[in-house]
């Protein structure tokens, strides 16, 4: 039984990362903007679909600080991230129109601020004429620095209850001016049992009580800033490789002496971001800050937003979409001819063809010609592979298998302590980095990742079984998986002693009709994203490259490609689902 179109994935999850698009037809309709799909969508992948809570908060801000008939707003966690959006918009429009684009910064009132002691920034917004919404959406999508739905939920409540104000007024109001502006639902409650008798006196200021109650009612202990600080330490230690077993938070905080994935790596070399794409965007931004404006290289067919970042911010990029040895020959020729580069960005392995780049050769070129290497390890994950020794920065989407529950976004960037740019990057990150990962989000990330190790081990085994089953079927044209890829030796060179080949693979068929039959009859959850604890599938090329199918096809990304991210289901159950889908392919092939 397939989940209904537009429902959250996972089902009944307020802050779900994915959305159900259960049929090929529904995916096409989504890309075409057909209302029978769009009107059903309760959520979507957060960088592509603005969560309803965030939409509501943006509308509330525009109604108070703009013109609801003509203006729109895009929301960010800090003034700096909002300014990046502002700069991008005004670079695309006339100077006269640019005057209509402005940035507002919001802050908690003084009493609420006392409860949020470790939060340096709460909310900023860019307000602009509605006709530039598509320009602003590019920044939201590509940078990954927009606010999370949980931050939006908190800020919406605080705004409604007059606990969130424009910053210029937040610093000038005295306590006597706004002490009566507690949450409206508590106003008029100065009585006991509704009998009109005064409440017992308290040494705590009224708004102090109300702001505490506001936090406790909405989030309980999830918004505890002390808990969030501890959660960030545990998450950094897991990413650094200090924690190599399933442990609770208390035990994670005790682990301080073990080596990480490379000697000398410390948790302070791990930087957390609100999304995986934010870790890529900001790594690129800070590399430009550290080394100056130079082109980068995107090597191998990437997740599309990585390429867009390199093309739209900075001097541009050189794209080697096939990631072949001939491409490295061409790159070497460019470098030998005197061309200077900022960095090579690559995925290990790539998505969706699961091809591993020749990272050793890239590293050798980087050492000889003085450029940085940034590796996205999201698909491989650091329990299966260890690429840090050959990179300057390793980035990852913690939204995926690190979390697994598909209910929170996050990202990380790890600096190689032995890299030639380490001191420069560490200094730049220390000066420029902003911790914009919302406190409640990191609490969920830490909880979700406690069993990261055991989940990876099971998913590795199951995926090898399912890919072998598909590879043996004459109905299947091609299975794309590191174990069966010609680049296997390049992958194995970085595989950890107990590592496997991951939980992601792609499959193609001999005709598009057969791909449709397979996808429609595969009874697993369907939607964007990967690395979930449940098996998740999507028609990848259709969903990621619908407006550029010919371009994607020129790099071997077939229209009928189906991508599958394997979850924690037992092998017999998943095999039965795959066999049912193959039976549907067989029926179509006989027609």
Coordinates of C-alpha atoms in Angstrom, one line a residue:
X1 CA 0.0 0.0 0.0
X2 CA 1.6 3.3 -1.1
X3 CA 1.4 6.4 1.0
X4 CA -0.9 9.1 -0.2
X5 CA 0.5 11.9 -2.4
X6 CA 1.7 14.9 -0.5
X7 CA 2.0 13.3 2.9
X8 CA 5.0 13.7 5.1
X9 CA 7.8 11.2 4.9
X10 CA 8.1 9.7 7.4
X11 CA 4.3 9.7 8.0
X12 CA 2.8 11.8 10.7
X13 CA 6.0 13.8 11.3
X14 CA 5.6 17.6 11.8
X15 CA 9.2 18.4 10.7
X16 CA 9.6 15.7 8.1
X17 CA 12.5 16.1 5.6
X18 CA 10.7 14.3 2.7
X19 CA 7.3 14.2 1.0
X20 CA 5.4 11.4 -0.6
X21 CA 5.4 11.3 -4.4
X22 CA 4.4 7.6 -4.7
X23 CA 4.0 7.3 -8.5
X24 CA 5.9 8.3 -11.6
X25 CA 2.8 10.4 -12.6
X26 CA 2.9 12.3 -9.3
X27 CA 6.6 13.2 -9.7
X28 CA 5.9 14.6 -13.2
X29 CA 2.9 16.5 -11.9
X30 CA 5.1 17.9 -9.1
X31 CA 7.7 19.1 -11.6
X32 CA 5.0 20.6 -13.8
X33 CA 3.4 22.4 -10.8
X34 CA 0.0 20.7 -11.3
X35 CA -2.4 21.6 -8.5
X36 CA -3.6 18.1 -7.8
X37 CA -0.2 17.4 -6.4
X38 CA 0.9 20.9 -5.1
X39 CA -2.3 21.4 -3.1
X40 CA -1.8 18.1 -1.3
X41 CA 1.7 18.8 -0.2
X42 CA 1.9 18.9 3.6
X43 CA 5.7 19.4 3.4
X44 CA 8.7 18.9 1.1
X45 CA 12.4 18.7 1.1
X46 CA 13.2 21.8 3.1
X47 CA 15.6 23.6 0.7
X48 CA 13.0 23.2 -2.1
X49 CA 9.7 23.5 -0.3
X50 CA 9.3 26.2 2.4
X51 CA 7.6 24.6 5.4
X52 CA 4.1 25.9 6.2
X53 CA 5.3 27.1 9.6
X54 CA 8.0 29.2 7.9
X55 CA 5.5 30.5 5.3
X56 CA 3.2 31.6 8.2
X57 CA 6.1 33.3 10.0
X58 CA 7.2 35.1 6.8
X59 CA 3.6 36.3 6.2
X60 CA 3.4 37.6 9.7
X61 CA 6.6 39.5 9.4
X62 CA 5.5 41.0 6.1
X63 CA 2.2 42.0 7.5
X64 CA 3.9 43.9 10.3
X65 CA 7.0 45.3 8.6
X66 CA 6.1 45.4 4.9
X67 CA 3.2 45.5 2.5
X68 CA 1.3 42.2 2.3
X69 CA 0.0 43.1 -1.1
X70 CA 3.4 43.7 -2.8
X71 CA 6.1 42.2 -0.5
X72 CA 7.5 38.8 0.3
X73 CA 10.2 37.7 2.8
X74 CA 12.9 35.0 3.1
X75 CA 14.0 34.1 6.6
X76 CA 17.5 33.4 7.8
X77 CA 19.1 32.5 11.2
X78 CA 21.5 35.5 11.3
X79 CA 22.2 38.9 9.9
X80 CA 25.2 37.7 7.9
X81 CA 23.2 35.0 6.1
X82 CA 20.4 37.5 5.4
X83 CA 22.9 39.9 3.9
X84 CA 24.2 37.2 1.6
X85 CA 20.7 36.9 0.2
X86 CA 20.3 40.7 0.0
X87 CA 23.5 41.0 -2.0
X88 CA 22.5 38.2 -4.4
X89 CA 19.1 39.8 -5.1
X90 CA 20.4 43.3 -5.6
X91 CA 23.1 42.0 -8.0
X92 CA 20.3 40.7 -10.3
X93 CA 18.1 43.9 -10.4
X94 CA 18.4 47.6 -11.2
X95 CA 19.7 50.0 -8.6
X96 CA 16.3 51.6 -8.4
X97 CA 14.6 48.3 -7.6
X98 CA 17.4 47.4 -5.2
X99 CA 16.2 50.3 -2.9
X100 CA 13.1 48.2 -2.2
X101 CA 15.1 45.3 -0.8
X102 CA 15.9 45.5 2.9
X103 CA 17.1 43.4 5.8
X104 CA 15.6 43.3 9.2
X105 CA 17.1 41.7 12.3
X106 CA 15.0 40.4 15.1
X107 CA 16.0 39.7 18.7
X108 CA 14.3 38.3 21.8
X109 CA 13.1 40.7 24.5
X110 CA 15.5 41.0 27.4
X111 CA 13.7 38.5 29.6
X112 CA 13.4 35.8 26.9
X113 CA 17.1 36.4 26.0
X114 CA 18.1 35.3 29.5
X115 CA 16.5 31.9 28.7
X116 CA 18.4 31.6 25.4
X117 CA 21.9 32.3 26.8
X118 CA 23.9 30.4 24.2
X119 CA 21.9 31.6 21.1
X120 CA 23.8 34.5 19.5
X121 CA 21.3 35.1 16.7
X122 CA 17.6 34.3 16.4
X123 CA 16.1 35.5 13.2
X124 CA 16.8 37.9 10.3
X125 CA 14.7 38.5 7.2
X126 CA 15.1 39.9 3.7
X127 CA 11.9 41.7 2.5
X128 CA 11.6 42.4 -1.2
X129 CA 9.0 42.9 -3.9
X130 CA 7.2 39.7 -4.7
X131 CA 8.4 39.6 -8.3
X132 CA 11.9 38.7 -7.0
X133 CA 10.8 35.7 -5.0
X134 CA 12.4 33.3 -7.5
X135 CA 15.7 35.1 -7.1
X136 CA 15.6 34.8 -3.3
X137 CA 14.5 31.2 -3.6
X138 CA 17.9 30.4 -5.3
X139 CA 19.7 31.6 -2.2
X140 CA 17.4 29.6 0.1
X141 CA 17.9 26.4 -2.0
X142 CA 21.6 26.6 -2.9
X143 CA 23.0 28.0 0.3
X144 CA 21.0 25.8 2.7
X145 CA 21.2 28.7 5.2
X146 CA 17.4 29.3 5.5
X147 CA 15.9 28.8 8.9
X148 CA 14.7 25.4 10.0
X149 CA 11.0 24.6 10.7
X150 CA 11.7 24.2 14.4
X151 CA 13.4 27.6 14.6
X152 CA 10.5 29.0 12.6
X153 CA 8.0 27.4 15.0
X154 CA 9.7 29.0 18.0
X155 CA 10.1 32.4 16.4
X156 CA 6.4 32.4 15.2
X157 CA 5.3 31.8 18.8
X158 CA 7.7 34.4 20.1
X159 CA 6.5 37.0 17.5
X160 CA 2.9 36.4 18.3
X161 CA 3.5 36.7 22.0
X162 CA 5.5 40.0 21.7
X163 CA 8.7 38.3 22.8
X164 CA 10.5 38.8 19.5
X165 CA 11.0 42.4 18.2
X166 CA 13.0 44.2 15.6
X167 CA 16.5 44.5 17.0
X168 CA 16.7 48.3 16.9
X169 CA 13.8 48.5 19.3
X170 CA 14.8 45.5 21.4
X171 CA 17.9 47.4 22.6
X172 CA 16.2 50.7 23.4
X173 CA 13.0 49.5 25.2
X174 CA 13.3 49.6 29.0
X175 CA 11.8 46.8 31.1
X176 CA 9.0 49.1 32.2
X177 CA 8.0 49.7 28.6
X178 CA 7.5 46.0 27.8
X179 CA 7.1 44.1 31.0
X180 CA 3.4 43.9 30.4
X181 CA 3.9 42.4 26.9
X182 CA 4.1 38.8 28.1
X183 CA 2.4 36.0 26.1
X184 CA -1.1 37.1 25.4
X185 CA -2.6 33.8 26.5
X186 CA -1.4 34.5 30.0
X187 CA -2.6 38.1 30.2
X188 CA -5.5 38.6 32.6
X189 CA -4.5 35.5 34.6
X190 CA -3.6 37.4 37.8
X191 CA -6.2 35.4 39.7
X192 CA -6.5 32.2 41.6
X193 CA -9.1 29.6 40.5
X194 CA -10.8 32.4 38.4
X195 CA -12.2 34.1 41.6
X196 CA -10.5 37.4 41.1
X197 CA -8.1 37.1 44.0
X198 CA -4.5 38.3 43.4
X199 CA -1.9 35.7 42.7
X200 CA 0.7 35.1 45.4
X201 CA 3.7 37.5 45.1
X202 CA 6.8 36.2 43.5
X203 CA 10.4 37.3 43.5
X204 CA 10.7 36.4 39.8
X205 CA 9.6 39.1 37.3
X206 CA 6.3 38.4 35.6
X207 CA 7.8 38.3 32.1
X208 CA 10.5 36.0 33.3
X209 CA 8.0 33.5 34.5
X210 CA 6.0 33.8 31.2
X211 CA 9.0 33.4 28.9
X212 CA 10.1 30.3 30.8
X213 CA 6.6 28.9 30.6
X214 CA 6.5 29.8 26.9
X215 CA 9.7 27.7 26.3
X216 CA 8.6 24.8 28.5
X217 CA 5.1 24.5 27.0
X218 CA 6.3 24.5 23.4
X219 CA 9.5 22.5 23.6
X220 CA 9.9 21.0 27.1
X221 CA 13.6 20.2 27.6
X222 CA 14.4 20.1 23.9
X223 CA 15.2 23.8 23.9
X224 CA 17.5 23.6 26.9
X225 CA 20.6 25.5 25.7
X226 CA 22.8 23.5 28.1
X227 CA 21.5 20.2 26.6
X228 CA 22.1 21.6 23.1
X229 CA 25.7 22.4 24.0
X230 CA 26.2 18.9 25.2
X231 CA 24.5 17.5 22.1
X232 CA 26.9 19.5 19.8
X233 CA 29.9 18.1 21.6
X234 CA 28.6 14.5 21.2
X235 CA 27.8 15.1 17.5
X236 CA 31.2 16.5 16.8
X237 CA 32.9 13.6 18.5
X238 CA 30.9 11.1 16.4
X239 CA 31.8 12.9 13.2
X240 CA 35.5 13.2 14.3
X241 CA 35.5 9.4 14.6
X242 CA 36.2 9.5 18.4
X243 CA 33.0 7.5 19.0
X244 CA 32.9 4.2 17.1
X245 CA 30.1 2.4 18.9
X246 CA 26.5 3.1 19.8
X247 CA 26.5 5.2 23.0
X248 CA 24.2 7.5 24.9
X249 CA 24.9 11.2 25.4
X250 CA 26.4 10.7 28.9
X251 CA 29.0 8.2 27.6
X252 CA 29.7 10.3 24.5
X253 CA 30.6 13.2 26.7
X254 CA 33.1 11.1 28.6
X255 CA 35.0 10.0 25.5
X256 CA 37.9 12.4 25.1
X257 CA 41.2 10.5 24.6
X258 CA 40.7 8.3 21.7
X259 CA 42.1 9.2 18.2
X260 CA 39.6 10.2 15.5
X261 CA 39.6 9.0 11.9
X262 CA 43.1 10.5 11.4
X263 CA 45.8 11.1 14.0
X264 CA 45.5 14.6 15.6
X265 CA 41.9 15.2 14.5
X266 CA 40.0 16.9 17.3
X267 CA 36.3 17.8 17.8
X268 CA 37.3 21.4 17.4
X269 CA 38.1 20.7 13.8
X270 CA 34.5 19.8 13.2
X271 CA 32.1 22.6 12.3
X272 CA 28.3 22.2 12.3
X273 CA 25.9 23.8 9.9
X274 CA 22.1 23.9 9.6
X275 CA 22.2 21.7 6.4
X276 CA 24.6 19.7 4.3
X277 CA 24.4 22.2 1.5
X278 CA 25.2 25.0 4.0
X279 CA 28.5 23.2 4.8
X280 CA 29.4 23.2 1.1
X281 CA 28.3 26.7 0.5
X282 CA 30.2 28.1 3.5
X283 CA 33.3 26.0 2.9
X284 CA 33.4 27.5 -0.6
X285 CA 32.7 31.0 0.8
X286 CA 35.4 30.7 3.4
X287 CA 37.9 29.3 0.9
X288 CA 37.3 32.4 -1.2
X289 CA 37.8 34.5 1.9
X290 CA 41.0 32.8 2.8
X291 CA 42.6 32.5 -0.7
X292 CA 41.0 35.1 -2.9
X293 CA 38.8 34.9 -6.0
X294 CA 39.7 32.0 -8.2
X295 CA 37.7 29.4 -10.1
X296 CA 37.0 26.0 -8.6
X297 CA 36.5 22.6 -10.3
X298 CA 33.5 20.4 -9.9
X299 CA 34.8 16.9 -10.6
X300 CA 32.3 14.2 -11.3
X301 CA 28.5 14.5 -11.7
X302 CA 27.4 16.1 -8.4
X303 CA 24.3 16.7 -6.5
X304 CA 23.1 19.7 -8.5
X305 CA 23.2 22.4 -5.9
X306 CA 27.0 22.0 -5.4
X307 CA 27.5 22.9 -9.1
X308 CA 25.1 25.8 -8.8
X309 CA 27.0 27.2 -5.8
X310 CA 30.3 27.2 -7.6
X311 CA 28.7 28.7 -10.7
X312 CA 26.7 31.5 -9.0
X313 CA 29.1 32.7 -6.2
X314 CA 32.7 33.7 -7.0
X315 CA 34.4 33.7 -10.4
X316 CA 32.8 30.5 -11.6
X317 CA 33.9 26.9 -12.1
X318 CA 35.2 24.3 -14.5
X319 CA 32.8 21.3 -14.6
X320 CA 34.0 17.7 -15.4
X321 CA 30.7 15.9 -15.3
X322 CA 32.0 12.4 -16.1
X323 CA 34.8 12.5 -13.6
X324 CA 37.0 10.4 -15.9
X325 CA 40.8 10.0 -16.1
X326 CA 40.7 12.0 -19.3
X327 CA 39.2 14.8 -17.3
X328 CA 42.1 14.7 -14.9
X329 CA 44.4 14.8 -17.9
X330 CA 42.7 18.0 -19.1
X331 CA 42.8 19.5 -15.6
X332 CA 46.5 18.7 -15.4
X333 CA 47.1 20.3 -18.7
X334 CA 45.3 23.5 -17.6
X335 CA 47.3 23.6 -14.4
X336 CA 50.6 23.0 -16.2
X337 CA 49.7 25.9 -18.5
X338 CA 49.6 28.2 -15.6
X339 CA 45.9 28.3 -14.6
X340 CA 45.3 28.7 -10.9
X341 CA 42.4 27.2 -9.0
X342 CA 40.8 27.7 -5.7
X343 CA 39.7 24.1 -5.1
X344 CA 38.4 20.8 -6.5
X345 CA 35.0 19.8 -5.2
X346 CA 34.0 16.2 -5.6
X347 CA 31.7 13.5 -4.1
X348 CA 32.9 10.1 -2.8
X349 CA 31.1 8.3 -4.3
X350 CA 29.0 10.4 -6.7
X351 CA 25.3 10.7 -6.7
X352 CA 23.4 9.0 -8.5
X353 CA 25.9 6.8 -10.4
X354 CA 28.0 5.9 -7.3
X355 CA 31.3 6.4 -9.1
X356 CA 34.4 7.0 -7.0
X357 CA 36.8 9.7 -8.2
X358 CA 40.5 9.2 -8.4
X359 CA 41.1 11.0 -5.1
X360 CA 44.8 10.1 -4.9
X361 CA 45.6 11.7 -8.3
X362 CA 43.5 14.7 -7.4
X363 CA 45.5 15.1 -4.1
X364 CA 48.8 14.8 -6.0
X365 CA 47.7 17.5 -8.4
X366 CA 46.6 19.7 -5.5
X367 CA 49.9 19.3 -3.8
X368 CA 51.8 20.2 -7.0
X369 CA 49.7 23.1 -8.1
X370 CA 48.5 24.5 -4.8
X371 CA 44.7 24.2 -4.6
X372 CA 42.4 22.8 -1.9
X373 CA 40.4 19.6 -2.1
X374 CA 36.8 19.5 -0.7
X375 CA 35.2 16.0 -0.6
X376 CA 31.5 15.4 0.1
X377 CA 31.3 12.0 1.9
X378 CA 27.5 12.0 2.4
X379 CA 26.8 8.9 0.3
X380 CA 29.8 7.0 1.4
X381 CA 29.8 8.1 5.1
X382 CA 32.9 8.0 7.3
X383 CA 32.2 4.6 8.8
X384 CA 32.6 3.0 5.3
X385 CA 35.3 5.3 3.9
X386 CA 38.0 7.5 5.2
X387 CA 38.9 10.3 2.8
X388 CA 40.0 12.9 5.2
X389 CA 43.7 12.2 4.7
X390 CA 43.4 13.2 1.0
X391 CA 41.2 16.2 1.5
X392 CA 41.5 19.7 3.1
X393 CA 37.8 19.8 4.0
X394 CA 35.4 16.9 4.2
X395 CA 31.7 17.9 4.1
X396 CA 28.6 15.9 4.8
X397 CA 24.9 16.1 5.1
X398 CA 23.9 15.0 8.6
X399 CA 20.3 15.0 7.4
X400 CA 21.0 11.6 5.8
X401 CA 22.2 8.4 7.3
X402 CA 23.9 10.1 10.3
X403 CA 20.4 11.1 11.5
X404 CA 18.4 8.4 9.7
X405 CA 15.0 9.5 11.1
X406 CA 14.4 12.1 8.3
X407 CA 13.0 14.6 10.8
X408 CA 15.9 17.1 11.1
X409 CA 18.4 18.8 8.9
X410 CA 22.1 19.3 9.6
X411 CA 25.6 19.4 8.0
X412 CA 29.3 19.3 8.9
X413 CA 32.7 20.4 7.7
X414 CA 35.8 18.7 9.0
X415 CA 39.3 20.2 8.5
X416 CA 42.2 17.9 7.9
X417 CA 44.7 18.7 10.7
X418 CA 47.5 17.6 8.4
X419 CA 46.3 19.5 5.3
X420 CA 48.5 22.2 3.8
X421 CA 45.8 24.8 4.3
X422 CA 44.9 23.7 7.8
X423 CA 46.3 26.8 9.6
X424 CA 44.8 29.2 7.1
X425 CA 41.4 27.5 7.1
X426 CA 41.3 27.0 10.9
X427 CA 42.0 30.8 11.3
X428 CA 39.4 31.7 8.7
X429 CA 36.8 29.4 10.1
X430 CA 37.5 30.6 13.7
X431 CA 37.0 34.3 12.6
X432 CA 34.1 33.8 10.1
X433 CA 32.1 30.7 11.2
X434 CA 28.6 31.2 12.5
X435 CA 27.0 28.4 14.5
X436 CA 23.5 28.6 13.0
X437 CA 22.4 25.1 13.8
X438 CA 19.2 25.6 15.9
X439 CA 19.4 24.2 19.4
X440 CA 16.4 21.9 19.2
X441 CA 17.6 20.6 15.8
X442 CA 21.0 19.5 17.3
X443 CA 19.2 17.8 20.2
X444 CA 17.3 15.7 17.6
X445 CA 20.5 15.1 15.6
X446 CA 22.3 13.8 18.7
X447 CA 19.5 11.5 19.7
X448 CA 19.0 10.1 16.2
X449 CA 22.7 9.4 15.7
X450 CA 23.3 7.4 18.8
X451 CA 22.8 4.1 17.0
X452 CA 24.5 5.3 13.8
X453 CA 27.2 2.6 13.8
X454 CA 24.8 -0.4 14.1
X455 CA 22.4 1.1 11.5
X456 CA 25.2 1.5 9.0
X457 CA 26.3 -2.1 9.4
X458 CA 22.9 -3.6 8.8
X459 CA 22.2 -1.3 5.9
X460 CA 25.5 -2.2 4.2
X461 CA 24.6 -5.9 4.4
X462 CA 21.1 -5.5 3.2
X463 CA 22.0 -3.3 0.2
X464 CA 24.6 -5.8 -1.0
X465 CA 21.9 -8.5 -1.0
X466 CA 19.4 -6.4 -2.8
X467 CA 21.8 -5.1 -5.4
X468 CA 23.0 -8.6 -6.1
X469 CA 19.4 -9.7 -6.6
X470 CA 18.8 -6.9 -9.2
X471 CA 22.1 -7.5 -10.9
X472 CA 21.1 -11.1 -11.5
X473 CA 17.8 -10.1 -13.1
X474 CA 17.7 -10.0 -17.0
X475 CA 15.0 -7.4 -16.7
X476 CA 17.6 -4.9 -15.3
X477 CA 19.8 -2.9 -17.6
X478 CA 22.3 -1.6 -15.1
X479 CA 22.8 -1.5 -11.3
X480 CA 24.9 1.5 -10.1
X481 CA 26.6 0.6 -6.8
X482 CA 30.2 1.1 -5.7
X483 CA 30.7 -2.7 -5.5
X484 CA 29.8 -3.2 -9.2
X485 CA 31.3 0.1 -10.5
X486 CA 34.5 0.0 -12.6
X487 CA 35.8 2.6 -10.1
X488 CA 35.7 -0.1 -7.4
X489 CA 39.5 -0.1 -6.8
X490 CA 39.3 3.7 -6.3
X491 CA 36.6 3.2 -3.7
X492 CA 38.3 0.3 -2.0
X493 CA 41.5 2.3 -1.6
X494 CA 39.6 4.4 1.0
X495 CA 37.3 1.8 2.5
X496 CA 37.8 1.4 6.2
X497 CA 38.7 -2.1 7.6
X498 CA 35.1 -2.8 8.5
X499 CA 33.5 -0.6 5.9
X500 CA 31.0 -1.5 3.3
X501 CA 29.6 0.0 0.2
X502 CA 26.7 2.0 1.7
X503 CA 23.0 2.0 1.3
X504 CA 22.4 3.9 -1.9
X505 CA 22.2 2.5 -5.4
X506 CA 20.5 3.3 -8.7
X507 CA 18.9 1.0 -11.3
X508 CA 18.0 1.4 -14.9
X509 CA 15.8 -0.7 -17.3
X510 CA 15.7 -1.2 -21.0
X511 CA 12.6 1.0 -21.6
X512 CA 11.1 4.0 -19.7
X513 CA 7.8 2.1 -19.4
X514 CA 9.6 -0.6 -17.5
X515 CA 11.2 1.9 -15.1
X516 CA 7.7 3.4 -14.5
X517 CA 6.3 -0.1 -13.8
X518 CA 9.2 -0.9 -11.4
X519 CA 8.9 2.4 -9.5
X520 CA 5.1 2.4 -9.3
X521 CA 5.0 -1.1 -8.0
X522 CA 7.8 -0.9 -5.5
X523 CA 5.9 -0.6 -2.2
X524 CA 8.3 1.5 -0.2
X525 CA 8.1 5.1 0.8
X526 CA 8.7 7.4 -2.2
X527 CA 10.2 10.9 -2.1
X528 CA 13.3 13.0 -2.2
X529 CA 16.3 12.5 0.2
X530 CA 18.3 9.4 1.1
X531 CA 20.0 7.8 4.0
X532 CA 16.7 7.1 5.9
X533 CA 16.1 4.3 8.3
X534 CA 13.3 3.2 6.0
X535 CA 13.8 2.3 2.3
X536 CA 13.1 5.4 0.2
X537 CA 13.0 5.6 -3.6
X538 CA 12.6 8.3 -6.3
X539 CA 12.9 8.7 -10.1
X540 CA 16.1 10.6 -9.5
X541 CA 16.7 12.2 -12.9
X542 CA 13.1 13.2 -13.3
X543 CA 13.0 14.8 -9.9
X544 CA 16.5 16.5 -9.9
X545 CA 16.9 17.4 -13.5
X546 CA 13.4 17.7 -15.0
X547 CA 14.3 21.0 -16.7
X548 CA 17.6 19.8 -18.0
X549 CA 17.1 16.2 -19.0
X550 CA 19.2 16.4 -22.2
X551 CA 22.1 17.9 -20.3
X552 CA 21.9 15.2 -17.6
X553 CA 21.7 12.5 -20.2
X554 CA 24.9 13.8 -21.8
X555 CA 26.7 12.7 -18.6
X556 CA 25.1 9.2 -18.5
X557 CA 22.2 10.1 -16.2
X558 CA 19.3 8.3 -17.9
X559 CA 15.8 9.6 -17.7
X560 CA 14.5 6.3 -16.4
X561 CA 17.0 6.0 -13.6
X562 CA 15.4 4.9 -10.3
X563 CA 17.4 5.6 -7.1
X564 CA 16.9 3.5 -4.0
X565 CA 18.1 4.3 -0.5
X566 CA 18.0 1.1 1.6
X567 CA 16.7 1.2 5.2
X568 CA 16.5 -1.1 8.2
X569 CA 13.8 -3.5 6.9
X570 CA 14.7 -7.2 7.1
X571 CA 16.1 -8.7 4.0
X572 CA 13.2 -11.1 3.2
X573 CA 10.7 -8.3 3.4
X574 CA 12.6 -6.0 1.1
X575 CA 13.4 -8.8 -1.3
X576 CA 9.7 -9.5 -1.6
X577 CA 8.9 -5.9 -2.4
X578 CA 11.7 -5.7 -5.1
X579 CA 10.4 -9.0 -6.6
X580 CA 6.9 -7.6 -6.8
X581 CA 8.3 -4.6 -8.7
X582 CA 10.3 -6.8 -11.0
X583 CA 7.2 -8.9 -11.7
X584 CA 5.5 -5.7 -12.9
X585 CA 8.4 -5.0 -15.2
X586 CA 8.2 -8.5 -16.6
X587 CA 4.5 -7.9 -17.4
X588 CA 5.2 -4.7 -19.2
X589 CA 8.1 -6.2 -21.1
X590 CA 5.8 -8.9 -22.5
X591 CA 3.4 -6.3 -23.9

